[in-house]
PDB file of C-alpha atoms in Angstrom:
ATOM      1  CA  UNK A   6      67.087 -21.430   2.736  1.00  0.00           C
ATOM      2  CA  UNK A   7      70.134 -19.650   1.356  1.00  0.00           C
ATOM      3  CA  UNK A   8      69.864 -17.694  -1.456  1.00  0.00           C
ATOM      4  CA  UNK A   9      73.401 -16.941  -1.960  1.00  0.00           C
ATOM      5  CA  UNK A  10      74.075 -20.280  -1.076  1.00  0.00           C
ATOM      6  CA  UNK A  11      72.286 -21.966  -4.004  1.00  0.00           C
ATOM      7  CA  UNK A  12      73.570 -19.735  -6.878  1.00  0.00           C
ATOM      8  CA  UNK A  13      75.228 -21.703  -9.346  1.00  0.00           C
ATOM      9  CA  UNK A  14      78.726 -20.272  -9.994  1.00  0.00           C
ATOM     10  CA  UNK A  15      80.380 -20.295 -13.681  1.00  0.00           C
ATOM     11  CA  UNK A  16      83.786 -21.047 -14.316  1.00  0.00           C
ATOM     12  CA  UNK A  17      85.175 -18.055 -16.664  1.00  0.00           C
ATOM     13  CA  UNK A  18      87.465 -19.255 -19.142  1.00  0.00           C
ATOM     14  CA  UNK A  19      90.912 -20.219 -19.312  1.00  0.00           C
ATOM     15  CA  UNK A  20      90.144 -20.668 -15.551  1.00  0.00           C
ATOM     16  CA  UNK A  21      90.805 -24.447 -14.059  1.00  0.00           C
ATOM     17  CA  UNK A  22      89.321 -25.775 -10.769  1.00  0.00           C
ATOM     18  CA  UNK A  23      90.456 -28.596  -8.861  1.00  0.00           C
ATOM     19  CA  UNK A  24      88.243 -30.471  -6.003  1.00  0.00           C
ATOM     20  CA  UNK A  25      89.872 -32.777  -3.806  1.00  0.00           C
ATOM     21  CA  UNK A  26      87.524 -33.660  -0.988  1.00  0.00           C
ATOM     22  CA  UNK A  27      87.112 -29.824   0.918  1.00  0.00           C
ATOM     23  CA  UNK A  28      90.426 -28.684  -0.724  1.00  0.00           C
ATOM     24  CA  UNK A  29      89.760 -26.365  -3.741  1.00  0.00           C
ATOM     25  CA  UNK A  30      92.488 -25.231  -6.046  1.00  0.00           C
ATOM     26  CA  UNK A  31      91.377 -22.604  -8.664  1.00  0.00           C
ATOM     27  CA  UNK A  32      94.324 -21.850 -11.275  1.00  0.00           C
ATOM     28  CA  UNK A  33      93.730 -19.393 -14.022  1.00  0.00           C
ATOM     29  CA  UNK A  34      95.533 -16.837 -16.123  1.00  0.00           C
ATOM     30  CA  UNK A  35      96.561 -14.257 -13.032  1.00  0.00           C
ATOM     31  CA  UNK A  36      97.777 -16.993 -10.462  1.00  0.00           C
ATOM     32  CA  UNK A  37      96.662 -20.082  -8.122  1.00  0.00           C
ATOM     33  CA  UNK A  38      94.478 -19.889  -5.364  1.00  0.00           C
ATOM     34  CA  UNK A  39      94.057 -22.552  -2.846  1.00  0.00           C
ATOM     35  CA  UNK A  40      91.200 -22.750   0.176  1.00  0.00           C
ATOM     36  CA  UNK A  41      90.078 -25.773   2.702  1.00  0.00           C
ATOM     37  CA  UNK A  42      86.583 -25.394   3.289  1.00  0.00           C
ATOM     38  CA  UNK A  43      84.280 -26.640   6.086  1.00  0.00           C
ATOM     39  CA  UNK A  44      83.096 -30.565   5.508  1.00  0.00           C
ATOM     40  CA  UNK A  45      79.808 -29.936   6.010  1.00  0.00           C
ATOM     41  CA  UNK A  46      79.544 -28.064   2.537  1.00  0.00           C
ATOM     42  CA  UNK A  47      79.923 -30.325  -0.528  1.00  0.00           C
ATOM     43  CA  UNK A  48      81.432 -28.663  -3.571  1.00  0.00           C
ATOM     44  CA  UNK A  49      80.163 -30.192  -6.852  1.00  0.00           C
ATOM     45  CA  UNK A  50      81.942 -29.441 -10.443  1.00  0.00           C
ATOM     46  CA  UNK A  51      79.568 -29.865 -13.482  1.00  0.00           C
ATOM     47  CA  UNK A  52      81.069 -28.725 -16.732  1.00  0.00           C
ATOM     48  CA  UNK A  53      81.697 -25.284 -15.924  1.00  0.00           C
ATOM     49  CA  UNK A  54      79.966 -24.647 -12.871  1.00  0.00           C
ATOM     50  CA  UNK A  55      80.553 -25.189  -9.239  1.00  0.00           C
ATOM     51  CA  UNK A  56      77.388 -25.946  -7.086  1.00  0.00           C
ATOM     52  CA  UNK A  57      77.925 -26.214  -3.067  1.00  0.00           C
ATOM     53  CA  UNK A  58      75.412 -28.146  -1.286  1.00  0.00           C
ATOM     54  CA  UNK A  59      74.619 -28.567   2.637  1.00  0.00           C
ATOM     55  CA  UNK A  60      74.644 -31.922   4.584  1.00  0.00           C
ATOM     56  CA  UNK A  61      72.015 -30.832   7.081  1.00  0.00           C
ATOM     57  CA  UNK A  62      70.096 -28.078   7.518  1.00  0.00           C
ATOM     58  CA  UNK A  63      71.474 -26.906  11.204  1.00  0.00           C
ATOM     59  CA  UNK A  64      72.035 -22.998  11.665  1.00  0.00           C
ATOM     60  CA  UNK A  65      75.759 -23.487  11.398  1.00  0.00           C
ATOM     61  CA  UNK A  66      75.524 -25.185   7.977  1.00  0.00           C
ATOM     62  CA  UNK A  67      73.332 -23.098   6.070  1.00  0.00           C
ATOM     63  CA  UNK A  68      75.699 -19.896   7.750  1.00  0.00           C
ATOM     64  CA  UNK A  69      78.417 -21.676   5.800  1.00  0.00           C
ATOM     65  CA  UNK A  70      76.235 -22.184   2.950  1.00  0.00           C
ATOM     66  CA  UNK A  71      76.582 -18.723   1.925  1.00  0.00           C
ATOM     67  CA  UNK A  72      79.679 -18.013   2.885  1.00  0.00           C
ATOM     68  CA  UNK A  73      81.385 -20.684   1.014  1.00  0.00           C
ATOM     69  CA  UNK A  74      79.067 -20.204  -2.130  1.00  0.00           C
ATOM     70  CA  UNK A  75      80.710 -16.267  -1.835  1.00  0.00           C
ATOM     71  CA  UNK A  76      84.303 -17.270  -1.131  1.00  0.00           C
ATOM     72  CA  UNK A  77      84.557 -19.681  -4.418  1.00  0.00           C
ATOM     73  CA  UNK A  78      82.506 -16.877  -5.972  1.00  0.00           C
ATOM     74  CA  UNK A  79      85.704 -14.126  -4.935  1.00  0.00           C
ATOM     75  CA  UNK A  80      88.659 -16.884  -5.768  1.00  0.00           C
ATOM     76  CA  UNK A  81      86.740 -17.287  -9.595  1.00  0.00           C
ATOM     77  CA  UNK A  82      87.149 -13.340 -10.047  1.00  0.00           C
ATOM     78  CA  UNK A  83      90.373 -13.026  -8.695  1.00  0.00           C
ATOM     79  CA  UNK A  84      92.015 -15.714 -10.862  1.00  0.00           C
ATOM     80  CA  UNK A  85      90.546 -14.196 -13.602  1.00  0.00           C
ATOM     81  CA  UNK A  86      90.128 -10.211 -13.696  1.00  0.00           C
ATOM     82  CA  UNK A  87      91.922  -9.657  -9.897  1.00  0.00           C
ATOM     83  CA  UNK A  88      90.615  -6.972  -7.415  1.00  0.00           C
ATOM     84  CA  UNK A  89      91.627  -3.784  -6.950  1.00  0.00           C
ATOM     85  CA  UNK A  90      91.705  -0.998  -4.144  1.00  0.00           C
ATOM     86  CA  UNK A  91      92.450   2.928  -4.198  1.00  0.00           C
ATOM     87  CA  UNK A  92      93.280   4.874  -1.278  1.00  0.00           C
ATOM     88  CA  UNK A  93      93.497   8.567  -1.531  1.00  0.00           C
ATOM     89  CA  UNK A  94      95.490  10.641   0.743  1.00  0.00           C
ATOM     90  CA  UNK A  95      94.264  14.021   1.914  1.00  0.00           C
ATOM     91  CA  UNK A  96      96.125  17.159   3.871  1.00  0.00           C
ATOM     92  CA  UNK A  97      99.220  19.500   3.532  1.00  0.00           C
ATOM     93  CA  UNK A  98     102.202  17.361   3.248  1.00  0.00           C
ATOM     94  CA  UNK A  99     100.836  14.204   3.459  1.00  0.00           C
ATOM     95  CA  UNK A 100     101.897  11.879   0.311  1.00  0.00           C
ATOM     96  CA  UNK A 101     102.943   8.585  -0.222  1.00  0.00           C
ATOM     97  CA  UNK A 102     106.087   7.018  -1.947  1.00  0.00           C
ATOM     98  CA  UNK A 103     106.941   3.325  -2.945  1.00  0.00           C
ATOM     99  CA  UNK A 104     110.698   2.081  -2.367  1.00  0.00           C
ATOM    100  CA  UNK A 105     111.158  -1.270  -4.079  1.00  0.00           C
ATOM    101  CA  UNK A 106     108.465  -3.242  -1.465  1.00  0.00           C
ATOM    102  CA  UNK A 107     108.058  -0.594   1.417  1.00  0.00           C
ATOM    103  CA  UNK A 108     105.401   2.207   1.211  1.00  0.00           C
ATOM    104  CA  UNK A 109     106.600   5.153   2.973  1.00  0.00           C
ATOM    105  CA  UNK A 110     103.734   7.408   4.394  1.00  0.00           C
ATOM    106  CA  UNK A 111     104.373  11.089   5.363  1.00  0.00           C
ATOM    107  CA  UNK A 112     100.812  11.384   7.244  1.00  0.00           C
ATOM    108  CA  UNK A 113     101.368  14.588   9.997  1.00  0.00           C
ATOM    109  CA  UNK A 114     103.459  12.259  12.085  1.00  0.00           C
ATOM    110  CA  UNK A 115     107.043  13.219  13.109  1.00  0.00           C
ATOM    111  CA  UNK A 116     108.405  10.298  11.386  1.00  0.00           C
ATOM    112  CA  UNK A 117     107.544   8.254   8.150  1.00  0.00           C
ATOM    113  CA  UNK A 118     105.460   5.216   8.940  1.00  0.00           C
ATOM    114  CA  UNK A 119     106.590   2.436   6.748  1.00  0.00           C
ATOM    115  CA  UNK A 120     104.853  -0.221   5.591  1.00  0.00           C
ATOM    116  CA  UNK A 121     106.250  -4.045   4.220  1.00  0.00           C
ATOM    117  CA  UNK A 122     103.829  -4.964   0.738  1.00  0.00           C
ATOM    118  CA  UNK A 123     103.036  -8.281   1.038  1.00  0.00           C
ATOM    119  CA  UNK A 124     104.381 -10.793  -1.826  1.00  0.00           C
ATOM    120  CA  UNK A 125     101.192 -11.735  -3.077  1.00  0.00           C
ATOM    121  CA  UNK A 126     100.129  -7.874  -3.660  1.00  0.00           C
ATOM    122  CA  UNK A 127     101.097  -5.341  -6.184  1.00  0.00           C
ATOM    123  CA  UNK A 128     100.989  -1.680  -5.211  1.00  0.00           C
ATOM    124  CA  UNK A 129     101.689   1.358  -7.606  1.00  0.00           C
ATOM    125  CA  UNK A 130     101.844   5.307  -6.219  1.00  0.00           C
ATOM    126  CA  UNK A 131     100.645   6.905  -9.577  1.00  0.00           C
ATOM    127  CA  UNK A 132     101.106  10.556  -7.580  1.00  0.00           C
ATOM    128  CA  UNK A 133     101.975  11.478  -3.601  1.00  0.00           C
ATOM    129  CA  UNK A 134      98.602  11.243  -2.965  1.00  0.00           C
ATOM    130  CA  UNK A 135      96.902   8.292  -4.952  1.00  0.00           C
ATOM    131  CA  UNK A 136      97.841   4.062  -3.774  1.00  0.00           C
ATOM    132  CA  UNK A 137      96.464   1.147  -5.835  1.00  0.00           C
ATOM    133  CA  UNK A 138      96.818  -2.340  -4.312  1.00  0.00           C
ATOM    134  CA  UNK A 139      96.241  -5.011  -6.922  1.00  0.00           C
ATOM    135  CA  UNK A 140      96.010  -8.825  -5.858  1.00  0.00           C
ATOM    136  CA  UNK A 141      94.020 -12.059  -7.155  1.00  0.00           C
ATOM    137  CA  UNK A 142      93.093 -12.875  -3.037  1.00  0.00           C
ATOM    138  CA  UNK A 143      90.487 -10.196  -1.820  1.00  0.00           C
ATOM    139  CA  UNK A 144      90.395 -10.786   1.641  1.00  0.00           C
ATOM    140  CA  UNK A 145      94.278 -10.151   1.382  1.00  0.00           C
ATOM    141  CA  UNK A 146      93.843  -6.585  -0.950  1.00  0.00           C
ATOM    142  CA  UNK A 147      91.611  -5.427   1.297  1.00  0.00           C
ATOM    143  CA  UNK A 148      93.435  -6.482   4.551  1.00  0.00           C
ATOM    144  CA  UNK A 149      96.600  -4.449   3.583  1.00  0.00           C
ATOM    145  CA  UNK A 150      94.561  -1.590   2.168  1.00  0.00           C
ATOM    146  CA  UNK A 151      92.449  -0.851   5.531  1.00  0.00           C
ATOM    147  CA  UNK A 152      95.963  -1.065   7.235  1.00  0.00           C
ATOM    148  CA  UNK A 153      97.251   1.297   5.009  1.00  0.00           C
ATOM    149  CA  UNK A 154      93.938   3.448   5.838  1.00  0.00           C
ATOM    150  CA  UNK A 155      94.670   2.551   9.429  1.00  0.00           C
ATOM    151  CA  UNK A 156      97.625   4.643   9.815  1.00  0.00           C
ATOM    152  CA  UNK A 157      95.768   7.566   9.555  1.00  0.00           C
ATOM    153  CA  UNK A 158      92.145   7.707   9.583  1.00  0.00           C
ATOM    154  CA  UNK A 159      90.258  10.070   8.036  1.00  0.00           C
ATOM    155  CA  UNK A 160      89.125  13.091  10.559  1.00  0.00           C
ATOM    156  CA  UNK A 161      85.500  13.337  10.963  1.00  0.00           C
ATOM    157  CA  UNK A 162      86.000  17.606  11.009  1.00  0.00           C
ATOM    158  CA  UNK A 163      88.164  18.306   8.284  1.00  0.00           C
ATOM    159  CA  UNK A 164      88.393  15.173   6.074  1.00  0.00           C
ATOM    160  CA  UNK A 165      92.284  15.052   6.343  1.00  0.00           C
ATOM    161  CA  UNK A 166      93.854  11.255   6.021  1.00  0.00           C
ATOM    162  CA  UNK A 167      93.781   8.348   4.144  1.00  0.00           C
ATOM    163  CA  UNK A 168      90.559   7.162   2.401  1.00  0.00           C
ATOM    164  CA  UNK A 169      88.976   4.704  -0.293  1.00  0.00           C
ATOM    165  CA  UNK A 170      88.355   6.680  -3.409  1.00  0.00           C
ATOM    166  CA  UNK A 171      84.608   5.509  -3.601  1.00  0.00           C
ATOM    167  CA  UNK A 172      84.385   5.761   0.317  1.00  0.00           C
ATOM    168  CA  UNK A 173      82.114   9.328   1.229  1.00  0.00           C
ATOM    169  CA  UNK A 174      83.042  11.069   3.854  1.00  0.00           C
ATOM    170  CA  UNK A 175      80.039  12.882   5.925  1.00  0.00           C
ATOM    171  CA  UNK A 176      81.777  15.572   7.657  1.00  0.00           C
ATOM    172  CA  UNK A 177      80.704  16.655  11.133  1.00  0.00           C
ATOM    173  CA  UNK A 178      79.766  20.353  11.751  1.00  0.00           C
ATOM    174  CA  UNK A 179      82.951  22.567  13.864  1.00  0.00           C
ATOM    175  CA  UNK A 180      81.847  24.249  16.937  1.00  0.00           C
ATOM    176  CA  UNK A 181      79.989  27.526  16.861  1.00  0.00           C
ATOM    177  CA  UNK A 182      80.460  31.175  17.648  1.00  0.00           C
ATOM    178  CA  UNK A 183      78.973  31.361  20.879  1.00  0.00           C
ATOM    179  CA  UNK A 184      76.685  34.399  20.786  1.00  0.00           C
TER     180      UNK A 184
END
């Protein structure tokens, strides 16, 4: 039995969903979303809730149970309040700089690695060292911000790189004097 799969989900307001068939179109005041699910979940629309339901109860259908159930969940918030993601950048010289839809990172390489902001995203560099990315899709915020993180990783000795703001960092312990 899923439990995430049998939550009942409320429709915020000001937030309009369209059903047609597995096709679900979520509108509200910060964009449109659109998503084909799987067949095999049925997505129901009373007043202002959505309920998914399985069509059998194989191992692949109440997997998608869930899943679905938590992707409607995540297109419902991001219509309505949007997600959000901060990086922070850490070391000597490394900073970050927006020009016009290109983020230009100075991370300890010899050149700037430049990256192209997708449309759907909104990015601000408050300071050289602090990026927001702002979307209404989450699976697309958080795919461009772990890219961003990808260019340089934090180091597990001296915490240098480019991190989450909530994300802790357990530093490993250097070598030691030898006696």
């Amino acid at each position: 039995m899923s439990r995430v799969g049998n939550r009942v989900l409320i429709i915020p307001e000001k937030v309009s969903v369209e059903i047609n068939g597995s096709n679900v179109k979520i509108q509200g005041p910060l964009g449109i979303l659109e998503r084909q699910f799987s067949d095999l979940i049925t997505i129901i629309q009373e007043n202002n809730t959505l309920k998914t339901i399985r069509k059998s109860e194989e191992k692949q259908v109440k997997q998608l149970h869930g899943t679905t159930n938590s992707h409607l969940s995540g297109m419902l918030i991001g219509v309505s309040k949007g997600f959000q993601k901060e990086l922070k950048i850490k070391g000597v010289g490394y900073k970050a700089t927006l020009k016009e839809k290109v983020i230009e990172l100075l991370v300890g390489y010899s050149h700037p690695v430049e990256l192209k902001v997708p449309n759907e995203l909104d990015v601000l560099v408050p300071n050289a060292t602090t990026i927001v990315i702002k979307g209404i899709d989450k699976q697309k915020v958080g795919q461009f911000s772990a890219q961003i993180r990808q260019v340089r990783r934090p180091n597990p000795y001296s915490g240098k790189g480019i991190s989450y703001s909530n994300e802790i960092l357990k530093l490993k312990e250097g070598k030691k004097a030898s006696k």
